[in-house]
Coordinates of C-alpha atoms in Angstrom, one line a residue:
X16 CA 0.0 0.1 0.1
X17 CA 1.3 3.4 -1.0
X18 CA 1.8 5.9 1.6
X19 CA -0.7 8.4 1.4
X20 CA 0.7 10.8 4.1
X21 CA 4.3 10.7 3.2
X22 CA 6.2 14.0 2.6
X23 CA 6.0 13.3 -1.2
X24 CA 2.4 13.2 -1.2
X25 CA 0.8 16.4 -3.0
X26 CA -2.5 16.1 -1.2
X27 CA -0.8 16.0 2.1
X28 CA 1.8 18.8 1.0
X29 CA -1.5 20.9 0.4
X30 CA -3.3 20.0 3.6
X31 CA 0.3 20.9 5.5
X32 CA 0.3 24.5 3.9
X33 CA -3.6 25.0 4.3
X34 CA -3.2 23.8 7.9
X35 CA -0.5 26.0 8.9
X36 CA -2.3 29.2 7.1
X37 CA -5.6 28.3 8.8
X38 CA -5.5 25.6 11.5
X39 CA -3.3 27.1 14.0
X40 CA -3.1 25.9 17.5
X41 CA -5.1 28.7 18.7
X42 CA -7.9 27.9 16.4
X43 CA -8.0 24.3 16.8
X44 CA -10.7 24.2 20.0
X45 CA -12.7 26.7 17.5
X46 CA -12.4 24.3 14.8
X47 CA -13.3 21.3 16.9
X48 CA -16.3 23.1 17.6
X49 CA -17.5 24.0 14.4
X50 CA -17.0 20.0 13.4
X51 CA -19.1 18.9 16.1
X52 CA -21.9 21.3 15.4
X53 CA -21.8 20.1 11.7
X54 CA -22.1 16.1 13.0
X55 CA -25.0 17.6 15.1
X56 CA -26.7 19.0 12.0
X57 CA -26.0 15.9 9.9
X58 CA -27.6 13.7 12.4
X59 CA -30.7 16.5 12.7
X60 CA -30.9 16.1 8.6
X61 CA -30.6 12.3 9.0
X62 CA -33.5 12.3 11.4
X63 CA -35.7 14.8 9.5
X64 CA -35.3 13.1 6.5
X65 CA -36.6 9.7 8.1
X66 CA -39.5 11.4 9.3
X67 CA -40.2 12.7 5.8
X68 CA -39.6 9.2 4.2
X69 CA -42.3 7.8 6.6
X70 CA -44.9 10.0 4.9
X71 CA -43.7 10.4 1.5
X72 CA -42.6 6.9 0.5
X73 CA -39.6 8.8 -1.3
X74 CA -36.7 7.1 -2.9
X75 CA -33.3 8.0 -1.6
X76 CA -32.6 10.2 -4.7
X77 CA -35.8 12.1 -4.4
X78 CA -35.2 12.4 -0.6
X79 CA -31.9 14.1 -1.6
X80 CA -33.3 16.4 -4.2
X81 CA -36.0 17.5 -1.6
X82 CA -33.1 18.1 0.6
X83 CA -31.3 20.4 -1.8
X84 CA -34.7 22.2 -2.2
X85 CA -35.1 22.8 1.1
X86 CA -32.0 24.6 1.5
X87 CA -33.1 26.7 -1.7
X88 CA -36.2 27.5 0.1
X89 CA -34.1 28.4 3.2
X90 CA -32.2 31.0 1.2
X91 CA -35.1 32.5 -0.3
X92 CA -36.9 32.7 3.0
X93 CA -34.1 33.9 5.1
X94 CA -34.6 30.5 7.0
X95 CA -32.1 27.3 7.6
X96 CA -32.4 24.5 5.2
X97 CA -33.3 22.3 8.0
X98 CA -36.4 24.6 9.3
X99 CA -37.7 24.2 5.3
X100 CA -37.0 20.6 5.8
X101 CA -39.4 20.3 8.7
X102 CA -42.1 22.7 6.9
X103 CA -42.2 20.3 4.1
X104 CA -42.5 17.6 6.5
X105 CA -45.5 19.0 8.1
X106 CA -47.1 19.8 4.8
X107 CA -46.7 16.0 3.6
X108 CA -48.2 14.8 7.2
X109 CA -50.9 17.0 6.6
X110 CA -51.5 15.0 3.4
X111 CA -50.3 17.3 0.8
X112 CA -48.2 15.5 -2.0
X113 CA -44.7 16.6 -2.8
X114 CA -45.3 19.2 -5.2
X115 CA -48.2 20.6 -2.9
X116 CA -46.1 20.5 0.3
X117 CA -43.2 22.2 -1.7
X118 CA -45.6 25.2 -2.4
X119 CA -47.2 25.4 0.9
X120 CA -43.8 25.3 2.7
X121 CA -42.6 28.4 0.7
X122 CA -45.6 30.4 1.8
X123 CA -45.9 29.1 5.0
X124 CA -42.0 30.0 5.6
X125 CA -43.0 33.7 4.6
X126 CA -45.6 33.4 6.8
X127 CA -43.7 32.6 9.8
X128 CA -41.1 35.5 8.7
X129 CA -44.0 37.9 8.5
X130 CA -45.4 36.8 11.8
X131 CA -44.1 37.6 15.3
X132 CA -45.3 34.5 17.0
X133 CA -45.9 31.9 14.4
X134 CA -42.1 30.2 14.7
X135 CA -42.7 26.5 13.4
X136 CA -43.7 24.3 10.8
X137 CA -46.7 22.8 12.2
X138 CA -48.5 26.0 13.2
X139 CA -47.9 27.7 10.2
X140 CA -49.0 24.7 7.9
X141 CA -51.8 24.2 9.9
X142 CA -53.3 27.7 9.8
X143 CA -52.7 27.8 5.8
X144 CA -54.3 24.3 5.7
X145 CA -57.4 25.3 7.5
X146 CA -57.8 28.6 5.2
X147 CA -57.4 26.6 2.3
X148 CA -59.7 23.8 3.1
X149 CA -62.2 26.4 4.5
X150 CA -62.7 28.1 1.1
X151 CA -62.1 24.7 -0.9
X152 CA -58.6 26.1 -2.6
X153 CA -55.5 24.2 -3.6
X154 CA -51.8 25.4 -2.5
X155 CA -51.9 27.9 -5.4
X156 CA -53.9 30.0 -3.2
X157 CA -51.7 30.2 -0.3
X158 CA -49.8 33.2 -1.7
X159 CA -53.1 35.2 -1.6
X160 CA -53.6 34.2 2.1
X161 CA -50.2 35.8 3.1
X162 CA -50.7 38.6 0.8
X163 CA -54.3 39.6 2.0
X164 CA -53.3 38.8 5.5
X165 CA -50.2 41.3 5.0
X166 CA -52.1 44.0 3.4
X167 CA -54.7 44.3 5.9
X168 CA -52.6 44.2 8.9
X169 CA -50.3 47.1 6.9
X170 CA -53.5 49.4 6.8
X171 CA -55.8 48.4 9.8
X172 CA -55.7 48.2 13.6
X173 CA -55.3 44.6 13.2
X174 CA -51.9 43.0 13.3
X175 CA -51.0 40.1 11.1
X176 CA -51.1 37.5 13.9
X177 CA -54.4 38.5 15.3
X178 CA -56.0 38.5 11.8
X179 CA -54.2 35.1 10.9
X180 CA -55.5 33.3 14.0
X181 CA -59.1 34.6 13.5
X182 CA -58.9 33.5 9.4
X183 CA -57.9 30.1 10.3
X184 CA -60.3 29.8 13.2
X185 CA -63.3 31.0 11.1
X186 CA -62.5 29.8 7.7
X187 CA -64.7 26.8 7.6
X188 CA -67.7 28.7 8.7
X189 CA -67.0 31.5 6.2
X190 CA -66.8 29.2 3.5
X191 CA -69.9 27.3 4.5
X192 CA -71.6 30.7 4.4
X193 CA -70.6 31.1 0.7
X194 CA -68.4 34.2 1.4
X195 CA -64.9 34.7 -0.5
X196 CA -61.6 34.8 1.9
X197 CA -61.3 38.3 1.4
X198 CA -65.0 38.9 2.5
X199 CA -64.1 37.0 5.5
X200 CA -61.1 39.1 6.5
X201 CA -63.2 42.5 5.9
X202 CA -66.0 40.9 8.4
X203 CA -63.2 39.9 11.0
X204 CA -61.3 43.5 10.9
X205 CA -64.6 45.1 10.7
X206 CA -65.8 43.7 14.1
X207 CA -62.4 43.8 15.6
X208 CA -62.0 47.4 14.9
X209 CA -64.8 47.7 17.5
X210 CA -64.5 45.2 19.9
X211 CA -60.7 44.8 20.0
X212 CA -61.4 41.0 21.0
X213 CA -60.6 38.4 18.0
X214 CA -62.1 35.4 20.4
X215 CA -65.1 37.4 20.8
X216 CA -65.5 38.2 17.4
X217 CA -64.7 34.8 15.9
X218 CA -67.2 33.1 18.5
X219 CA -69.7 35.6 17.5
X220 CA -69.3 35.4 13.7
X221 CA -69.5 31.7 13.7
X222 CA -72.7 31.7 15.3
X223 CA -73.9 34.8 13.0
X224 CA -73.2 33.1 9.9
X225 CA -74.5 29.9 10.4
X226 CA -77.7 31.5 11.9
X227 CA -78.2 33.8 8.7
X228 CA -77.4 31.0 6.6
X229 CA -80.4 29.0 8.0
X230 CA -82.8 32.1 8.0
X231 CA -82.1 33.0 4.2
X232 CA -81.7 29.6 2.9
X233 CA -82.1 30.9 -0.8
X234 CA -78.8 33.3 0.0
X235 CA -75.8 32.2 -1.6
X236 CA -73.6 34.6 0.3
X237 CA -73.9 35.5 4.1
X238 CA -71.9 38.5 3.1
X239 CA -74.3 39.7 0.9
X240 CA -76.9 39.4 3.2
X241 CA -75.2 41.4 5.9
X242 CA -74.3 44.0 3.0
X243 CA -78.3 44.7 2.6
X244 CA -78.8 44.9 6.1
X245 CA -76.6 47.5 6.5
X246 CA -78.6 49.6 4.0
X247 CA -81.4 49.1 6.4
X248 CA -79.4 49.7 9.4
X249 CA -78.6 53.0 8.2
X250 CA -81.8 54.3 8.3
X251 CA -82.8 53.3 11.6
X252 CA -83.0 55.1 14.9
X253 CA -81.2 53.8 18.0
X254 CA -84.2 52.0 19.5
X255 CA -84.9 50.3 16.0
X256 CA -81.5 49.1 15.8
X257 CA -81.8 47.6 18.9
X258 CA -84.7 45.3 17.8
X259 CA -83.3 44.8 14.5
X260 CA -79.8 43.4 16.1
X261 CA -82.0 41.4 18.4
X262 CA -84.0 39.9 15.8
X263 CA -81.4 39.0 13.4
X264 CA -78.3 38.2 15.5
X265 CA -80.0 36.9 19.2
X266 CA -78.8 38.7 22.3
X267 CA -75.3 36.6 22.3
X268 CA -74.2 37.6 18.9
X269 CA -75.5 41.1 19.3
X270 CA -72.7 43.0 20.2
X271 CA -70.6 41.5 16.9
X272 CA -73.6 42.3 14.7
X273 CA -73.8 45.8 16.0
X274 CA -70.0 46.2 15.3
X275 CA -70.3 45.1 12.0
X276 CA -73.3 47.2 11.1
X277 CA -71.7 50.6 12.6
X278 CA -68.4 49.7 10.9
X279 CA -69.4 48.5 7.4
X280 CA -67.4 51.0 6.1
X281 CA -64.1 49.4 7.4
X282 CA -65.3 46.0 6.5
X283 CA -65.5 46.9 2.8
X284 CA -62.2 48.8 2.9
X285 CA -60.5 45.7 4.5
X286 CA -62.0 43.3 1.8
X287 CA -61.1 45.6 -0.8
X288 CA -57.4 46.0 0.2
X289 CA -57.4 42.0 0.5
X290 CA -58.5 41.8 -2.9
X291 CA -56.1 44.5 -4.0
X292 CA -53.0 43.1 -2.2
X293 CA -50.8 41.3 -4.6
X294 CA -47.3 41.3 -3.8
X295 CA -47.5 42.5 -0.5
X296 CA -46.1 39.6 1.9
X297 CA -43.0 39.6 -0.6
X298 CA -42.3 43.1 0.1
X299 CA -42.7 42.3 4.3
X300 CA -40.6 39.2 3.4
X301 CA -37.9 40.8 1.7
X302 CA -37.7 43.4 4.9
X303 CA -37.1 40.3 7.2
X304 CA -34.4 39.1 4.8
X305 CA -32.5 42.4 5.2
X306 CA -33.0 42.3 9.1
X307 CA -30.3 41.0 11.4
X308 CA -32.5 37.9 12.2
X309 CA -32.7 37.2 8.6
X310 CA -28.9 37.4 8.0
X311 CA -28.3 35.3 11.3
X312 CA -30.5 32.5 9.4
X313 CA -28.7 32.6 6.2
X314 CA -25.4 32.5 7.8
X315 CA -26.8 29.1 9.6
X316 CA -28.3 27.8 6.5
X317 CA -24.8 28.0 5.0
X318 CA -23.1 25.7 8.1
X319 CA -25.8 23.3 7.4
X320 CA -25.4 23.2 3.8
X321 CA -21.4 22.5 4.4
X322 CA -23.0 20.0 7.0
X323 CA -24.6 18.3 4.1
X324 CA -21.8 18.3 1.9
X325 CA -19.9 16.0 4.1
X326 CA -22.9 13.5 4.0
X327 CA -22.5 13.8 0.3
X328 CA -18.6 13.3 0.1
X329 CA -18.9 10.1 2.1
X330 CA -17.2 11.1 5.2
X331 CA -20.2 10.9 7.2
X332 CA -19.7 7.6 9.1
X333 CA -16.2 8.5 9.4
X334 CA -16.8 11.9 11.4
X335 CA -19.5 10.1 13.2
X336 CA -17.2 7.3 14.6
X337 CA -14.6 9.4 15.1
X338 CA -16.6 11.8 17.4
X339 CA -14.8 15.0 17.9
X340 CA -12.3 15.5 15.7
X341 CA -10.8 17.5 12.7
X342 CA -11.9 21.3 12.0
X343 CA -14.5 23.1 9.7
X344 CA -11.9 24.0 7.3
X345 CA -11.9 20.3 6.1
X346 CA -14.7 21.1 4.0
X347 CA -13.3 23.6 2.2
X348 CA -10.7 21.3 0.6
X349 CA -13.2 18.0 0.3
X350 CA -13.4 18.5 -3.4
X351 CA -9.6 18.4 -4.1
X352 CA -8.9 15.8 -2.0
X353 CA -11.5 13.3 -3.5
X354 CA -11.8 9.9 -2.0
X355 CA -12.5 9.0 1.5
X356 CA -9.3 7.3 2.1
X357 CA -7.4 9.8 1.3
X358 CA -9.1 12.3 3.5
X359 CA -9.2 10.0 6.2
X360 CA -5.4 9.3 6.2
X361 CA -4.6 13.0 6.3
X362 CA -7.0 14.1 8.7
X363 CA -5.8 11.0 11.2
X364 CA -2.2 12.2 10.6
X365 CA -2.9 15.4 11.7
X366 CA -5.3 15.0 14.4
X367 CA -2.9 12.3 15.6
X368 CA -0.2 14.8 16.0
X369 CA -2.5 17.1 18.1
X370 CA -3.3 14.1 20.5
X371 CA -7.2 14.0 19.5
X372 CA -7.1 10.3 18.5
X373 CA -5.4 7.0 18.6
X374 CA -5.5 5.0 15.2
X375 CA -5.8 1.7 15.6
X376 CA -3.8 0.7 12.9
X377 CA -7.0 -0.4 10.7
X378 CA -6.4 1.3 7.5
X379 CA -8.6 -1.0 5.3
X380 CA -12.5 -1.2 4.6
X381 CA -14.6 -3.5 6.4
X382 CA -14.0 -2.8 10.4
X383 CA -16.9 -4.8 11.4
X384 CA -17.0 -3.6 14.9
X385 CA -17.3 0.1 14.0
X386 CA -19.3 -0.4 10.6
X387 CA -16.7 2.4 9.4
X388 CA -13.9 2.6 6.9
X389 CA -11.7 3.6 9.8
X390 CA -11.4 2.5 12.9
X391 CA -10.5 5.0 16.2
X392 CA -10.5 4.1 19.8

């Protein structure tokens, strides 16, 4: 066997020069920590892919392609690839195929950027799914959801998170009442503008929509019923308004009904804002990408991509068996070093010199005890 770690080996010489420039003893601890983090990223990635494989029945090659796509989505949204992969998995668990899952993930990532409280995959995907299902829409409508929510929250008194929670809760009832997503947002905004309590608004409108749909069975859209009622409302005195509200909404929903009637201008303005909201979420997302949080996530994503490069290069088991060894700088010369044997030999020589591992003498493939190309104690 040739001595791949000898003084005449050009790759060993390259590594020797490289380590003198970048891997001084003062940087060794930092390098080890970096590699330890990379190992953790690889393990997390492996766990995430196993979870996705359970619901998607994808092949290894397809999983690799999805992993690459998750990092692309992460870059675009200012998130890490691992976060994007968790969103894809959540969408897959929710019953969407992979094409739909990718489309939904892109918008769910955007939603979590715009939101101040939605910071995990399952919550964002759940909000999106409830709204889509409530109005019988497919994933191509997901961008409309973000645009409309963003536009109204930018111009009205209701914030993005509060409006999102209300829309998610009310979507099924509103869809059954025949109204559009934008009309529902108008009704949420108009009542909230007066009452200032989204739970009160959604609970009241849930019952109100159902009751009006039963009372006016010939009407296809409850929003249109309320619009016609507002025309009557404007011509009533206070006593007549009280009677009108009680007869059409009942005692429990009276406050919500009166809020809608008194604030119908805001209802229509919000619905119009939602209808004309194309691109609003992209602008808000761009602002996030320019923020410190976005830049930090971008850096984390790059580190995770380096970790994935280790997986693709075939070094994964070597590093996992080794435990804590080497430095993050190894990744920058992975392509030049090439085969696993060369990388491991050069690495072990350097690490051995630093006292970080003792070679067992097993320099060939097939170390059964460790299931690795190289064995370390």
